[in-house]
Structure formats: structure tokens, C-alpha cells
Amino acid sequence: MKQIFKSISGLKSMFTLFLGRFLPLALFTLLAGGAIFLLERSSHLDLLYKFGKIQSIDERSPLTIALQQHQLVTISAVTLLALLIAAPIAWMRALKQRNDLIVEHQNRENLRSIKLLLDSTIEGIYGTDEEGRCILANRSCARLLGYSAPELLLGKNMHQLMHHSHADGTAYPETECRAHRLITTGAAPALVTDEVFWRQDGSAFPVSYSVHPIQEQDRIIGMVCTFVDISERRQLEDQLRHAQKMEAAGQLAGGIAHDFNNILQIISGNTQILQYDLKQTNPDPPQLLEILKAVERGTALTRSMLAFSRKQTINSIPLELNQLVKDSQLLAQKLLQKNTTLQLDLTETALIITADEVLLQQVLFNLITNARDAMPTGGTITIATAERLLDEQSTGGAKDRVPGTYAVLMVQDTGQGIPEEIRQKIFEPFFTTKDVGKGTGLGLAMVYGTVKQHGGFVQVESKAGLGSCFSVFLPAVAACLMPNRNGTPESIKDFSHGTNSPD
């Protein structure tokens, strides 16, 4: 049925084109026949009058009537023949016009499809002539370079527009440009991953681009370039390298901690035996006490190393994060100097997590101590909590960040901030900016390992002169039962859905 309608529509359009061609020819033929009839009639009457066959030109006689009838039949026959000849000519011209229109329509559709295809890619694509001027650009190319429409790029020298400088800002001559050399010297097509392009606003972004020549009869008349912004890829690669480095360091720290702990146990056991044997002569041998204190410090060190390597044993129970912060406030206050203020900004909503209470308090105290040390002249430390719902986009594709609902513990200070080059190393074991003897470099490493072991992650935000904020993301429990103060289980509100859990 669809094919039938299509055929009928084609016949209608063909008939319209035929009439457009035939009617002017028919009208011209009829007018010409009428004019010939009038001219012949006038010339014949004038000739009969001169030879005396009629008394006047206007005379109505059998001879003039017969002559007019003969002229009418003859000219009508000629006119009809002309119309019959004009009809197929008009039809052939209409058919040719229809074919031309079909080809033109197909060309327009092909161009539209090509443009739609180019504009649907995430890669920026542009082509240039022999002089490097843009002759074609897709929508992604304009967007990546900061332009509102591809038409704004046409006719511009693309190297001068967005490839004029290296990543460090030094000039990039056109003669050294690998894309430009492909046109001028016929160099082989290139794939480049170590350069930057510049946007309209003057900002740069790392790119991976490839260039290929546009050839016509073995002559290069331009080139086509495809490129992508690899900023996100670079960031993910850096995160992967950092995660691999931290994993290797964790494995090393875990192995050392176990062996070191065994050594400490031998030292501690033998020291206690000596202490017992010497108890009769010297009740409190100071040297042995110093050894035992050193053993205790070493044991604390191994616990931190095991926390970083995520090999410590945890005793997870349901906890309410806000209550944990409140219970830790008094002890946390004792860690601070008099010129340092501690503030709480807790959510009214219950934030239920499953964690080891002791280890999580250690995480909090380490972050508070770190914030205190970042403010030697005093300041304000703010402990805040929040609920965050992370989706695939907000996790950035990181494997250690599962989409879902998180309870967030934030410790913010008003210190001088952390420089970018140091921020990348703060969670590495034994890395510290403190003087020798004033820090082991395991505080933040322990925070990192403990939070990872609880299925969470840590984010750091810092600006020079504006302080730092450490955010600990811990998976939230949608609904659970916790014992109340009397030891009787009570229902905890399902804060992720806003409903109470069933009894």
C-alpha cells in the first residue's frame, strides 16, 4: 500500500512538471496559429481585391467564405500537429527536470546525513586547505575550542587559532607543527598525544589528535584533523597510578608491621622477665621502663601501619555518626591549644553507618590533630557531618567509589592550606612535612587505610590561605536496629528514603 501511494505521488508530481512545461508551449502554439490565420486571411482578401474577384475587402461572398474555411482547417491541422509534437518534448523535459530534482534532493540528504554524522561524534573534526585555513568543522570541534557554532571557525588559520603555543606557553611555530608539515612536506599521517590546544578564552587542554592528508589526483590539497580532550583520561591515569602506588606501599607496610611486631613482642617479653628478676634489687629499673615505653610506641606504630595496609581486625557495629562526634568532643577538645576553637555543625538527620567505633574515633582524632598542627598560631576547627547521594557521574568512574548514599564526616581548619605538590603525597606512609622527631608520617596514612577498610574514601580540598577540609565518606546504612540507652532495640529512621524501617 505504501508503494502504491508513493507511485501515485510520483505521477502527480510528474504531471505537474509536465503541465509546467506543456502549457506555455501550447499557449504559444495557439497564439501563433491565430496570428498566422489573421495574416493569411488579410493577405488573401487583399490579393482577391486586386485581381477584381471581389468588390471590397469586407465583402461577404461564397468565395471569401470558402477561403476562410479552407484557411481555418489548414491552420488548425498545423496547430494540432505542433501541439502533438510539443507534448512529448514537454514530457521529456519534465522527466529530466524530475530526475535532476531527485538527484539534488539525494545530494542534500547525503550532505545532511554527513553533517549529522560529524556533529554526533564526541571527537572534534576539522579540515583545512593548503594554507591551513578551516574549510570544515563539526559541532564538537567548535564546542571544545569554546565557540558557539562551527561556522565561526571557517576561513580561520587553525594553527594560529588553537595550536600556537606549547603546554608551557612557549611559541609553537607553524613550521614545526606536525599537522602543518603534513601539508607542506607530505609527511606521514601522525598520532599525537603530548600536546595541547587552546580555547577561545585562552585556556588550554591536553589533546590526543591525528591528522591525515586530503588528496586529489595524488596531490595534497589540505588535511583533516580529529582530536579529543584527554583531561579526564589523564586524571584517571593519575588516580590509577596513585592507587597502585598506595596499594604497593600498603602491602610493604603490612609485611613490615607483622615482622616488626614479632620483634617487639620478643623485646617486650624479655624485658618483662628482666624486670621481674631485678625486682628484688631495683624495683623500678629506669632503663627497662624506657625500653617498655619504646616497645609501646613501636606497637602503636605497627597498628598504624596495619591500618594503612588494611590488614587490621575491625569490629564493625551499627553507629550513629553524629552521636560518635558528640561523644568524642570532650577528648578532642583536650587535644587543642587554648587559641584554637572547636565547632560542631552536625545534621539533624541520623547518619547510620557500620564501623569500628574505636578505629573511627582514631580517624577523627588524627584529622583533628592534623588540623591543629596546620594552625600553629591558632584558628578554628569545624567538625561537620552530611549525607551525600553519589551517582556514576559524581564518582568520576573511580573503582573505589561505589555509587550510593554516604555519611560524610568533615574536618575543616583555617590554616594556610596544602600546596598541590604536597597534597598528592599526604596519604603516603612516612611522608611528613614536620621536623625530624615531631611526626612519623603515619597519621593520615592510618586514616586512609582505616577508611578504605570500612568501604569508604577520603577527599581533600585545600586552597592557599583558606585552610583545608578533609571529607571522610562512609557507606550509610539505609535502615537498621540499634540498641537504645536501656539496651532495648529501637528502630532507626531510614534517612535515605525518609521512612521508618519495619519492626
Coordinates of C-alpha atoms in Angstrom, one line a residue:
M1 CA 0.0 0.0 0.0
K2 CA 2.8 2.4 0.8
Q3 CA 4.4 1.7 -2.5
I4 CA 1.1 2.4 -4.3
F5 CA 0.8 5.8 -2.5
K6 CA 4.4 6.6 -3.4
S7 CA 3.7 5.8 -7.1
I8 CA 0.6 8.0 -7.1
S9 CA 2.5 10.8 -5.5
G10 CA 5.3 10.4 -8.2
L11 CA 2.7 10.5 -11.0
K12 CA 1.1 13.7 -9.6
S13 CA 4.5 15.4 -9.3
M14 CA 5.4 14.3 -12.8
F15 CA 2.1 15.5 -14.2
T16 CA 2.6 18.9 -12.5
L17 CA 6.1 19.2 -14.1
F18 CA 4.6 18.2 -17.5
L19 CA 1.9 20.9 -17.3
G20 CA 4.5 23.4 -16.3
R21 CA 6.4 22.6 -19.5
F22 CA 3.5 21.9 -21.9
L23 CA 1.1 24.8 -21.1
P24 CA 3.5 27.6 -22.2
L25 CA 4.2 25.7 -25.4
A26 CA 0.5 25.1 -26.1
L27 CA -0.4 28.7 -25.5
F28 CA 2.4 29.9 -27.7
T29 CA 1.3 27.4 -30.5
L30 CA -2.3 28.6 -30.3
L31 CA -1.4 32.3 -30.4
A32 CA 0.9 31.6 -33.3
G33 CA -1.8 29.7 -35.2
G34 CA -4.3 32.6 -34.6
A35 CA -1.8 35.2 -35.8
I36 CA -1.0 33.2 -38.9
F37 CA -4.7 32.8 -39.7
L38 CA -5.3 36.6 -39.4
L39 CA -2.3 37.4 -41.6
E40 CA -3.2 34.9 -44.3
R41 CA -6.8 36.0 -44.3
S42 CA -5.8 39.6 -44.7
S43 CA -3.3 38.9 -47.5
H44 CA -5.7 36.6 -49.4
L45 CA -8.5 39.1 -49.3
D46 CA -6.2 41.8 -50.5
L47 CA -5.0 39.7 -53.4
L48 CA -8.6 38.8 -54.5
Y49 CA -9.5 42.5 -54.4
K50 CA -6.5 43.5 -56.6
F51 CA -7.5 40.9 -59.2
G52 CA -11.1 42.0 -59.2
K53 CA -12.6 38.9 -57.8
I54 CA -14.3 40.8 -55.0
Q55 CA -15.6 44.4 -54.9
S56 CA -14.2 45.2 -51.5
I57 CA -12.1 43.7 -48.8
D58 CA -15.1 43.5 -46.4
E59 CA -17.3 41.7 -49.0
R60 CA -19.0 38.6 -47.8
S61 CA -19.2 36.3 -50.8
P62 CA -19.2 32.5 -51.3
L63 CA -15.5 32.8 -52.4
T64 CA -14.3 34.6 -49.3
I65 CA -16.3 32.3 -47.0
A66 CA -14.8 29.2 -48.7
L67 CA -11.4 30.7 -48.5
Q68 CA -11.7 31.4 -44.7
Q69 CA -13.0 27.8 -44.1
H70 CA -10.0 26.4 -46.0
Q71 CA -7.6 28.6 -44.0
L72 CA -9.2 27.6 -40.7
V73 CA -9.0 23.8 -41.5
T74 CA -5.4 24.1 -42.7
I75 CA -4.0 26.2 -39.7
S76 CA -6.0 24.1 -37.2
A77 CA -4.4 21.0 -38.5
V78 CA -0.9 22.5 -38.4
T79 CA -1.5 23.8 -34.8
L80 CA -2.8 20.4 -33.7
L81 CA 0.3 18.8 -35.2
A82 CA 2.5 21.3 -33.4
L83 CA 0.8 20.5 -30.1
L84 CA 1.3 16.8 -30.6
I85 CA 5.0 17.4 -31.2
A86 CA 5.2 19.7 -28.2
A87 CA 3.6 17.3 -25.8
P88 CA 6.4 14.6 -25.9
I89 CA 9.0 17.3 -25.9
A90 CA 7.4 18.8 -22.7
W91 CA 7.2 15.3 -21.2
M92 CA 10.9 14.6 -21.8
R93 CA 11.9 17.9 -20.3
A94 CA 9.7 17.3 -17.3
L95 CA 11.2 13.9 -16.9
K96 CA 14.7 15.3 -17.0
Q97 CA 13.8 18.0 -14.5
R98 CA 12.3 15.4 -12.2
N99 CA 15.4 13.3 -12.3
D100 CA 17.5 16.4 -11.6
L101 CA 15.3 17.2 -8.6
I102 CA 15.7 13.7 -7.3
V103 CA 19.5 13.8 -7.6
E104 CA 19.5 17.3 -6.0
H105 CA 17.3 16.0 -3.1
Q106 CA 19.6 13.0 -2.7
N107 CA 22.6 15.2 -2.6
R108 CA 21.0 17.4 0.0
E109 CA 20.1 14.4 2.1
N110 CA 23.6 13.0 1.8
L111 CA 25.1 16.3 2.9
R112 CA 22.6 16.4 5.8
S113 CA 23.5 12.9 6.8
I114 CA 27.2 13.6 6.7
K115 CA 26.8 16.8 8.7
L116 CA 24.6 14.9 11.3
L117 CA 27.1 12.1 11.5
L118 CA 30.0 14.6 12.1
D119 CA 28.0 16.6 14.6
S120 CA 27.1 13.4 16.5
T121 CA 30.7 12.4 17.4
I122 CA 32.4 13.4 20.6
E123 CA 35.7 14.0 18.7
G124 CA 36.4 17.4 17.3
I125 CA 36.9 17.2 13.5
Y126 CA 38.1 19.9 11.2
G127 CA 39.6 20.2 7.7
T128 CA 41.9 22.8 6.2
D129 CA 43.0 23.8 2.8
E130 CA 46.7 24.1 1.6
E131 CA 47.1 27.3 3.6
G132 CA 45.8 25.8 6.8
R133 CA 42.5 27.7 6.7
C134 CA 39.5 25.9 8.0
I135 CA 37.1 24.6 5.3
L136 CA 35.0 22.3 7.5
A137 CA 34.4 21.9 11.3
N138 CA 31.9 19.9 13.3
R139 CA 29.9 20.9 16.4
S140 CA 32.3 19.1 18.8
C141 CA 35.2 21.0 17.4
A142 CA 33.6 24.3 18.0
R143 CA 32.5 23.3 21.5
L144 CA 35.9 22.0 22.6
L145 CA 37.5 25.2 21.3
G146 CA 35.0 27.4 23.0
Y147 CA 33.0 28.6 20.0
S148 CA 29.2 28.7 19.8
A149 CA 28.9 27.5 16.2
P150 CA 31.2 25.7 13.7
E151 CA 30.6 28.5 11.1
L152 CA 32.7 30.8 13.3
L153 CA 35.8 28.7 12.5
L154 CA 35.5 28.8 8.7
G155 CA 38.3 30.6 6.9
K156 CA 40.5 30.9 10.1
N157 CA 44.0 29.6 10.3
M158 CA 43.6 26.7 12.7
H159 CA 47.2 26.6 13.9
Q160 CA 47.2 30.2 14.8
L161 CA 43.8 29.9 16.3
M162 CA 44.4 26.9 18.7
H163 CA 47.8 25.4 18.3
H164 CA 50.1 28.4 18.5
S165 CA 51.8 27.5 21.8
H166 CA 53.2 24.6 23.7
A167 CA 51.9 23.4 27.1
D168 CA 54.4 25.7 28.9
G169 CA 53.2 28.7 26.9
T170 CA 56.2 29.0 24.6
A171 CA 55.6 29.8 21.0
Y172 CA 54.9 26.9 18.6
P173 CA 56.0 27.9 15.1
E174 CA 53.8 26.7 12.3
T175 CA 56.9 25.2 10.5
E176 CA 57.3 22.9 13.5
C177 CA 53.7 21.9 13.7
R178 CA 53.3 18.2 12.7
A179 CA 49.8 18.9 11.2
H180 CA 51.1 21.7 9.1
R181 CA 54.2 19.7 8.0
L182 CA 51.9 17.0 6.6
I183 CA 50.5 19.5 4.1
T184 CA 53.7 21.3 3.2
T185 CA 56.1 18.3 3.1
G186 CA 53.8 15.3 2.6
A187 CA 54.9 13.8 5.9
A188 CA 53.3 10.6 7.1
P189 CA 50.0 10.8 9.0
A190 CA 50.6 11.4 12.7
L191 CA 49.0 10.5 16.0
V192 CA 50.0 13.0 18.7
T193 CA 49.3 12.6 22.4
D194 CA 51.6 15.1 24.1
E195 CA 50.4 18.5 23.0
V196 CA 47.7 21.0 24.0
F197 CA 45.1 23.0 22.1
W198 CA 44.0 26.5 23.2
R199 CA 40.4 27.6 23.6
Q200 CA 38.9 30.9 22.7
D201 CA 39.1 32.2 26.3
G202 CA 42.9 31.5 26.4
S203 CA 42.7 28.3 28.5
A204 CA 44.5 25.1 27.3
F205 CA 43.6 21.4 27.5
P206 CA 45.6 18.3 26.7
V207 CA 44.6 16.5 23.5
S208 CA 45.1 13.4 21.5
Y209 CA 44.9 14.2 17.8
S210 CA 45.5 12.5 14.5
V211 CA 46.0 14.2 11.1
H212 CA 45.5 12.8 7.6
P213 CA 46.0 14.4 4.2
I214 CA 43.2 15.3 1.8
Q215 CA 44.4 14.2 -1.7
E216 CA 43.2 15.0 -5.2
Q217 CA 44.9 13.1 -8.0
D218 CA 48.0 12.4 -5.9
R219 CA 48.2 16.0 -4.8
I220 CA 47.7 17.1 -1.2
I221 CA 45.2 19.9 -1.1
G222 CA 44.7 20.0 2.6
M223 CA 44.4 17.9 5.8
V224 CA 41.7 16.6 8.2
C225 CA 42.3 16.5 11.9
T226 CA 40.4 14.6 14.6
F227 CA 41.1 15.4 18.3
V228 CA 39.7 14.6 21.8
D229 CA 40.1 16.3 25.2
I230 CA 42.1 13.8 27.3
S231 CA 41.9 15.8 30.6
E232 CA 39.7 13.3 32.2
R233 CA 41.8 10.4 30.9
R234 CA 44.9 12.0 32.4
Q235 CA 43.2 12.4 35.7
L236 CA 42.0 8.8 35.8
E237 CA 45.5 7.6 34.8
D238 CA 47.0 9.7 37.7
Q239 CA 44.4 8.2 40.1
L240 CA 45.2 4.7 38.9
R241 CA 49.0 5.3 39.3
H242 CA 48.4 6.7 42.8
A243 CA 46.1 3.8 43.8
Q244 CA 48.7 1.3 42.6
K245 CA 51.5 3.1 44.4
M246 CA 49.4 3.2 47.6
E247 CA 48.5 -0.5 47.2
A248 CA 52.1 -1.4 46.9
A249 CA 53.1 0.7 49.8
G250 CA 50.3 -0.9 51.9
Q251 CA 51.5 -4.4 51.1
L252 CA 55.0 -3.4 52.1
A253 CA 53.8 -1.7 55.3
G254 CA 51.7 -4.7 56.2
G255 CA 54.6 -7.1 55.8
I256 CA 57.0 -4.9 57.8
A257 CA 54.4 -4.3 60.5
H258 CA 53.9 -8.1 61.1
D259 CA 57.7 -8.8 61.3
F260 CA 58.3 -5.7 63.4
N261 CA 55.5 -6.6 65.8
N262 CA 57.0 -10.0 66.3
I263 CA 60.4 -8.4 67.1
L264 CA 58.7 -6.1 69.6
Q265 CA 56.9 -9.0 71.3
I266 CA 60.3 -10.7 71.9
I267 CA 61.8 -7.4 73.3
S268 CA 58.8 -6.8 75.4
G269 CA 58.7 -10.4 76.8
N270 CA 62.4 -10.5 77.7
T271 CA 62.3 -7.0 79.2
Q272 CA 59.4 -8.0 81.4
I273 CA 61.4 -11.1 82.5
L274 CA 64.4 -9.0 83.3
Q275 CA 62.2 -6.6 85.2
Y276 CA 60.8 -9.4 87.3
D277 CA 64.3 -10.8 88.0
L278 CA 65.7 -7.5 89.1
K279 CA 62.7 -6.5 91.1
Q280 CA 64.4 -7.6 94.3
T281 CA 67.4 -5.4 94.0
N282 CA 66.0 -2.5 92.0
P283 CA 62.2 -2.3 92.0
D284 CA 61.9 0.2 89.1
P285 CA 64.9 -0.1 86.8
P286 CA 64.6 3.1 84.7
Q287 CA 66.3 1.6 81.6
L288 CA 63.8 -1.2 81.5
L289 CA 60.9 1.2 81.8
E290 CA 62.3 3.2 78.8
I291 CA 62.6 0.0 76.8
L292 CA 58.9 -0.8 77.6
K293 CA 57.8 2.7 76.6
A294 CA 59.7 2.3 73.3
V295 CA 58.0 -1.0 72.8
E296 CA 54.6 0.6 73.3
R297 CA 55.4 3.3 70.8
G298 CA 56.6 0.7 68.4
T299 CA 53.4 -1.3 68.9
A300 CA 51.3 1.9 68.2
L301 CA 53.4 2.4 65.1
T302 CA 52.7 -1.2 63.8
R303 CA 48.9 -0.6 64.4
S304 CA 49.1 2.5 62.2
M305 CA 51.0 0.6 59.6
L306 CA 48.4 -2.3 59.7
A307 CA 45.6 0.3 59.4
F308 CA 47.2 1.7 56.3
S309 CA 47.6 -1.7 54.8
R310 CA 44.0 -2.6 55.7
K311 CA 45.1 -5.8 57.5
Q312 CA 43.9 -4.8 61.0
T313 CA 41.0 -6.6 62.6
I314 CA 37.9 -4.5 62.8
N315 CA 34.8 -5.0 65.0
S316 CA 32.0 -3.3 63.0
I317 CA 28.8 -2.4 64.7
P318 CA 25.9 0.0 63.7
L319 CA 26.9 3.5 64.8
E320 CA 25.2 6.9 64.6
L321 CA 27.9 9.3 63.2
N322 CA 26.6 12.5 64.9
Q323 CA 26.5 10.7 68.3
L324 CA 30.0 9.4 67.8
V325 CA 31.2 13.0 67.2
K326 CA 29.4 14.3 70.3
D327 CA 30.9 11.6 72.4
S328 CA 34.4 12.4 71.2
Q329 CA 34.1 16.2 71.6
L330 CA 35.4 16.4 75.2
L331 CA 38.5 14.3 74.4
A332 CA 39.0 16.1 71.1
Q333 CA 39.0 19.5 73.0
K334 CA 41.9 18.3 75.1
L335 CA 44.0 17.8 72.0
L336 CA 43.8 21.5 71.1
Q337 CA 45.5 24.6 72.3
K338 CA 43.8 27.5 74.0
N339 CA 43.9 29.7 70.9
T340 CA 42.1 27.0 68.8
T341 CA 38.3 26.8 68.7
L342 CA 36.4 23.6 68.1
Q343 CA 33.0 24.0 66.4
L344 CA 30.3 21.3 65.5
D345 CA 28.0 21.5 62.6
L346 CA 26.0 18.3 62.7
T347 CA 23.0 17.3 60.6
E348 CA 19.6 16.8 62.3
T349 CA 19.1 13.6 60.4
A350 CA 20.5 10.4 61.9
L351 CA 23.5 9.2 59.9
I352 CA 23.8 5.4 60.5
I353 CA 27.0 3.6 59.5
T354 CA 28.6 0.2 60.2
A355 CA 32.1 0.8 61.6
D356 CA 34.6 0.0 64.4
E357 CA 33.9 2.7 66.9
V358 CA 37.5 2.8 68.3
L359 CA 39.1 3.0 64.8
L360 CA 36.7 5.6 63.7
Q361 CA 37.5 7.7 66.7
Q362 CA 41.2 7.4 65.9
V363 CA 40.4 8.6 62.4
L364 CA 38.6 11.7 63.9
F365 CA 41.4 12.4 66.4
N366 CA 44.1 12.1 63.7
L367 CA 42.2 14.6 61.5
I368 CA 41.8 17.0 64.4
T369 CA 45.5 16.7 65.3
N370 CA 46.4 17.3 61.7
A371 CA 44.2 20.4 61.6
R372 CA 45.7 21.7 64.9
D373 CA 49.2 21.3 63.6
A374 CA 48.2 23.2 60.4
M375 CA 47.4 26.2 62.6
P376 CA 50.4 26.9 64.8
T377 CA 49.1 30.4 65.7
G378 CA 45.6 29.1 66.4
G379 CA 42.3 29.2 64.5
T380 CA 39.0 27.4 64.1
I381 CA 38.4 23.7 63.5
T382 CA 34.9 22.8 62.3
I383 CA 33.6 19.2 62.5
A384 CA 30.6 18.8 60.3
T385 CA 28.5 15.9 59.1
A386 CA 26.3 15.5 56.0
E387 CA 24.5 13.0 53.9
R388 CA 25.5 12.6 50.2
L389 CA 24.0 10.6 47.4
L390 CA 26.7 9.8 44.8
D391 CA 25.8 8.6 41.3
E392 CA 28.0 7.3 38.5
Q393 CA 28.9 10.8 37.3
S394 CA 29.8 12.2 40.7
T395 CA 32.1 9.2 41.5
G396 CA 34.2 10.1 38.4
G397 CA 34.4 6.4 37.4
A398 CA 36.8 5.6 40.3
K399 CA 36.7 1.9 41.1
D400 CA 36.9 2.6 44.9
R401 CA 33.9 4.8 44.9
V402 CA 30.6 2.9 44.6
P403 CA 27.5 5.0 43.8
G404 CA 25.1 5.1 46.7
T405 CA 24.3 7.0 49.9
Y406 CA 27.2 8.1 52.1
A407 CA 27.5 9.6 55.6
V408 CA 30.2 12.3 55.4
L409 CA 32.5 13.4 58.3
M410 CA 34.3 16.6 57.5
V411 CA 37.1 18.3 59.5
Q412 CA 37.9 21.8 58.3
D413 CA 40.6 24.1 59.5
T414 CA 41.5 27.8 58.9
G415 CA 45.2 27.1 58.3
Q416 CA 47.5 28.0 55.4
G417 CA 46.3 25.2 53.2
I418 CA 48.2 22.4 51.5
P419 CA 50.2 23.1 48.3
E420 CA 49.2 21.0 45.3
E421 CA 52.6 19.2 45.1
I422 CA 52.3 18.1 48.7
R423 CA 48.6 17.2 48.5
Q424 CA 49.4 14.3 46.2
K425 CA 51.6 12.7 48.9
I426 CA 49.9 13.3 52.2
F427 CA 48.4 9.8 52.5
E428 CA 51.7 8.0 51.7
P429 CA 53.2 6.3 54.7
F430 CA 56.1 8.0 56.5
F431 CA 55.6 11.2 54.4
T432 CA 55.6 14.3 56.7
T433 CA 56.4 18.0 56.5
K434 CA 57.2 18.2 60.2
D435 CA 60.7 18.4 61.6
V436 CA 62.6 15.3 62.5
G437 CA 61.3 13.7 65.6
K438 CA 58.0 15.6 65.5
G439 CA 56.0 13.3 63.3
T440 CA 56.0 9.7 62.0
G441 CA 54.1 10.4 58.8
L442 CA 51.6 7.7 59.6
G443 CA 48.6 9.7 60.9
L444 CA 46.9 10.4 57.5
A445 CA 48.1 7.0 56.2
M446 CA 46.2 5.4 59.0
V447 CA 43.2 7.5 58.2
Y448 CA 43.4 6.4 54.6
G449 CA 43.8 2.7 55.4
T450 CA 41.0 2.6 58.0
V451 CA 38.5 4.4 55.8
K452 CA 39.3 2.1 52.9
Q453 CA 38.9 -0.9 55.1
H454 CA 35.4 0.4 56.0
G455 CA 34.5 0.7 52.3
G456 CA 34.8 4.5 52.1
F457 CA 37.2 7.0 50.7
V458 CA 38.7 10.4 51.7
Q459 CA 38.6 13.7 49.7
V460 CA 40.8 16.7 50.4
E461 CA 40.0 20.3 49.4
S462 CA 42.5 23.0 50.1
K463 CA 43.4 26.5 48.9
A464 CA 46.4 28.6 49.8
G465 CA 45.5 30.8 52.7
L466 CA 42.0 29.4 53.1
G467 CA 42.7 26.2 55.1
S468 CA 41.9 22.6 54.3
C469 CA 38.9 20.3 54.6
F470 CA 39.2 16.5 54.9
S471 CA 35.9 14.7 54.0
V472 CA 35.6 11.1 55.0
F473 CA 32.9 9.3 53.0
L474 CA 31.5 6.2 54.7
P475 CA 28.7 4.0 53.3
A476 CA 25.4 4.8 55.0
V477 CA 23.0 2.1 56.3
A478 CA 19.5 2.7 54.9
A479 CA 17.8 1.1 57.8
C480 CA 18.8 -0.9 60.9
L481 CA 18.1 -1.6 64.5
M482 CA 20.4 -0.2 67.2
P483 CA 20.2 -0.7 71.0
N484 CA 19.0 2.4 72.9
R485 CA 20.4 3.6 76.2
N486 CA 18.4 1.0 78.0
G487 CA 19.7 -1.9 75.9
T488 CA 16.4 -2.4 74.1
P489 CA 16.5 -2.3 70.3
E490 CA 14.8 0.7 68.7
S491 CA 14.0 1.4 65.1
I492 CA 16.3 3.8 63.3
K493 CA 14.8 6.1 60.7
D494 CA 15.5 5.2 57.1
F495 CA 17.1 8.5 56.2
S496 CA 17.9 7.7 52.6
H497 CA 14.3 7.1 51.8
G498 CA 12.6 9.3 54.5
T499 CA 10.6 6.3 56.0
N500 CA 10.9 4.3 59.2
S501 CA 12.2 0.7 58.9
P502 CA 9.7 -2.0 59.6
D503 CA 9.5 -3.6 63.0

